[in-house]
């Protein structure tokens, strides 16, 4: 079976698994009001009101069960009856203790005339646990009202209160059921008010009323098609300029791995259709917005706008950048879905915003190209939109302190995007030149065992994961937020030592005087949550002298904070070029390479699981006060493939200039992808220049390609760091160059394992340290015993692979190439 079949099979199994595990609410009440017969609607049974279970109570002084005698036979059975209240009355629903939290409440009203009642003339209020849901409400036609509300106690009371004019109220059917976990989260929504972008606090305490639920670019979806029995309507009626938009659709099931959305957030069908910019229309000038106006009826009232995205229109990652506007305010600049979806295409993402409706009673949503778009890639998409009214708004304009954070994050993300664009251009330039002589080959299994890095495939399941994966007994790595505040002088800006996609890194000192590096995710942002989870999961399982250790973490409230041991000398990169550090000696550099190879080798083989780092680069190798190298930043790490699989198939991640070309081509991840990146680091250490330097002459931009040209010519010595000239022994450089070269082999199968690399680097160090400069190119190669048993079992901190058996005086005519190929065939990789 080849890799693709395997993938398909896995996908099929996964879909089956999902179907079998469709959402089951903890609390689920469906009531056919005023009836003594069960009725079914969309395969769900609404229990007869008269036979309601003991968990549902009715306190009605005066109420009437009304049946419509005149209805045509095809009308829905559910709506043939209603309960009429002629005085204030209520239903009570007993909520299971473990099922409290956000619930969906749906009230069905289907008016008819019977006995003395014309239900369309009823006028009444509806309250839920004291919140006024509907005020002065009348239903002239069939109406379905949906609310989302948090239930804290054990009872939900829905009260109907007739108003004087009519003197009675009615209801046809009621649904009350638990929403999926984290369906609404407290800090997840951005406040859009033209005044900067802040996060909206306390969203779960809001009662929300659904106003619109729209499947953008798609068809109407009925409750049959939705695990929460929602109806989604097409967007066409809301488009301001229909000709600006073009429908797009995919047949591929969305990849729910990384984006934060789940099938419960919105069903597949929502994410499989979209509107994109209609760039075919030549009368439009190429740069325009797609705009939808959603009427909301209430002026100046706050609404939750939930937008759904899934980028299946881009051929590759980081090509689509667009802006989102709500009511003409900028809501999200330079949105790069591949960043939010943690670098995977076709991954559903949703974003929540809170905004006031404007004076015309509409919410206007626009998407349009960002300045970052390359002219040929200009586009903007939207897959779905939900508009919900905040029924009991509180504190909408209260908080304004977080503005600066968002702007700062915007700057960081923006800067990163620009770098990526530049790098992508460079990479493409070089990819075009690259020959593809060999057919792709598969890397056979190396005994990887699976590790579930994520608690699940979605935001909600991830946060469950937090609880279950908290490391150590009693979550001993958890650090209280107050302690972290104290350690960092309340996140004092002067203590910032770095920043990244995840957030700021601060230097800090814990109560016990341990120096630490504190990495704080943007509070309230879902972005980075998978990295956060991964980091905790991965780190809690491994300890190694050459891996930066996790001291603790904090997930209180919406914080995502990781605390690491402090590395006095910072990233290796800073000691190679750019900054004003004294140059490292060649021996120091070799030892750093050996240390990081050891750390990486341990990741691959040493712990119970094979872990692929997937973002090896000189900024992720940190140096402690003694210049001991430690590998850091496991945010992108993945477990290796399962025993019976050969690779982890996943979106391309990693950093340009270090990216395994095979991984890039085939999006298949093996431990050999790390080996490739490590090879780039080896050249970086030797040449003291960045992996990609766009300012250099074209043939020099990409270090891997440039160094390989010199290496194959046997003239690597020409491009080494000038500070190293005269320091490196010939034999050592030769060994080092060959090792780096092997790492950069086009195909993973041709690359050595990290164990081999480690062993060869140690050999290079011994060549450097051995007393005599070897005169002969090949003569002192050790031959078979030397290579046949590389001590790749060594993984402990004190291990020194191969040191004991090595005696570099053996005699063999074998060249390194022969030896490596021998290794390959022997071990059948
Ligand atoms: C209605 O459905 C409930 C639950 O499925 C069942 O227990 C009850 O017997 C049904 N009642 C009638 C009248 O069919
Ligand atoms: C909720 O609690 C009930 C009894 O207390 C138990 O039977 C049920 O399994 C619990 N459900 C969940 C989802 O924990
Ligand atoms: C959130 O809202 C609830 C209910 O209105 C209130 O009790 C709580 O203090 C609020 N929390 C914050 C952080 O504002
Ligand atoms: C929605 O469900 C109905 C009934 O099962 C089905 O006929 C229809 O094709 C579905 N629509 C989509 C878009 O899947
Ligand atoms: C192109 O756009 C113009 C202006 O919006 C519109 O009138 C025209 O119908 C569009 N043509 C097509 C083919 O969509
Ligand atoms: C898109 O809409 C926003 C908000 O109304 C506006 O500021 C921007 O100029 C529009 N962009 C284009 C290209 O029309």
GROMACS .gro file of C-alpha atoms and ligand atoms in nm, residues 219-222 224-225 269, ligand 4:
model
   21
  219UNK     CA    1  -2.658   2.626  -0.007
  220UNK     CA    2  -2.913   2.626   0.267
  221UNK     CA    3  -2.821   2.372   0.533
  222UNK     CA    4  -3.098   2.217   0.732
  224UNK     CA    5  -3.019   1.738   0.915
  225UNK     CA    6  -2.682   1.867   0.805
  269UNK     CA    7  -2.057   2.219   0.447
  833LIG     C1    8  -2.862   1.815   0.401
  833LIG     O1    9  -2.939   1.707   0.448
  833LIG     C2   10  -3.039   1.665   0.357
  833LIG     C3   11  -3.118   1.556   0.424
  833LIG     O2   12  -3.035   1.458   0.476
  833LIG     C4   13  -2.975   1.617   0.229
  833LIG     O3   14  -3.071   1.579   0.136
  833LIG     C5   15  -2.893   1.731   0.170
  833LIG     O4   16  -2.824   1.688   0.056
  833LIG     C6   17  -2.793   1.782   0.272
  833LIG     N1   18  -2.730   1.899   0.218
  833LIG     C7   19  -2.600   1.910   0.212
  833LIG     C8   20  -2.549   2.035   0.152
  833LIG     O5   21  -2.525   1.822   0.252
   0.00000   0.00000   0.00000
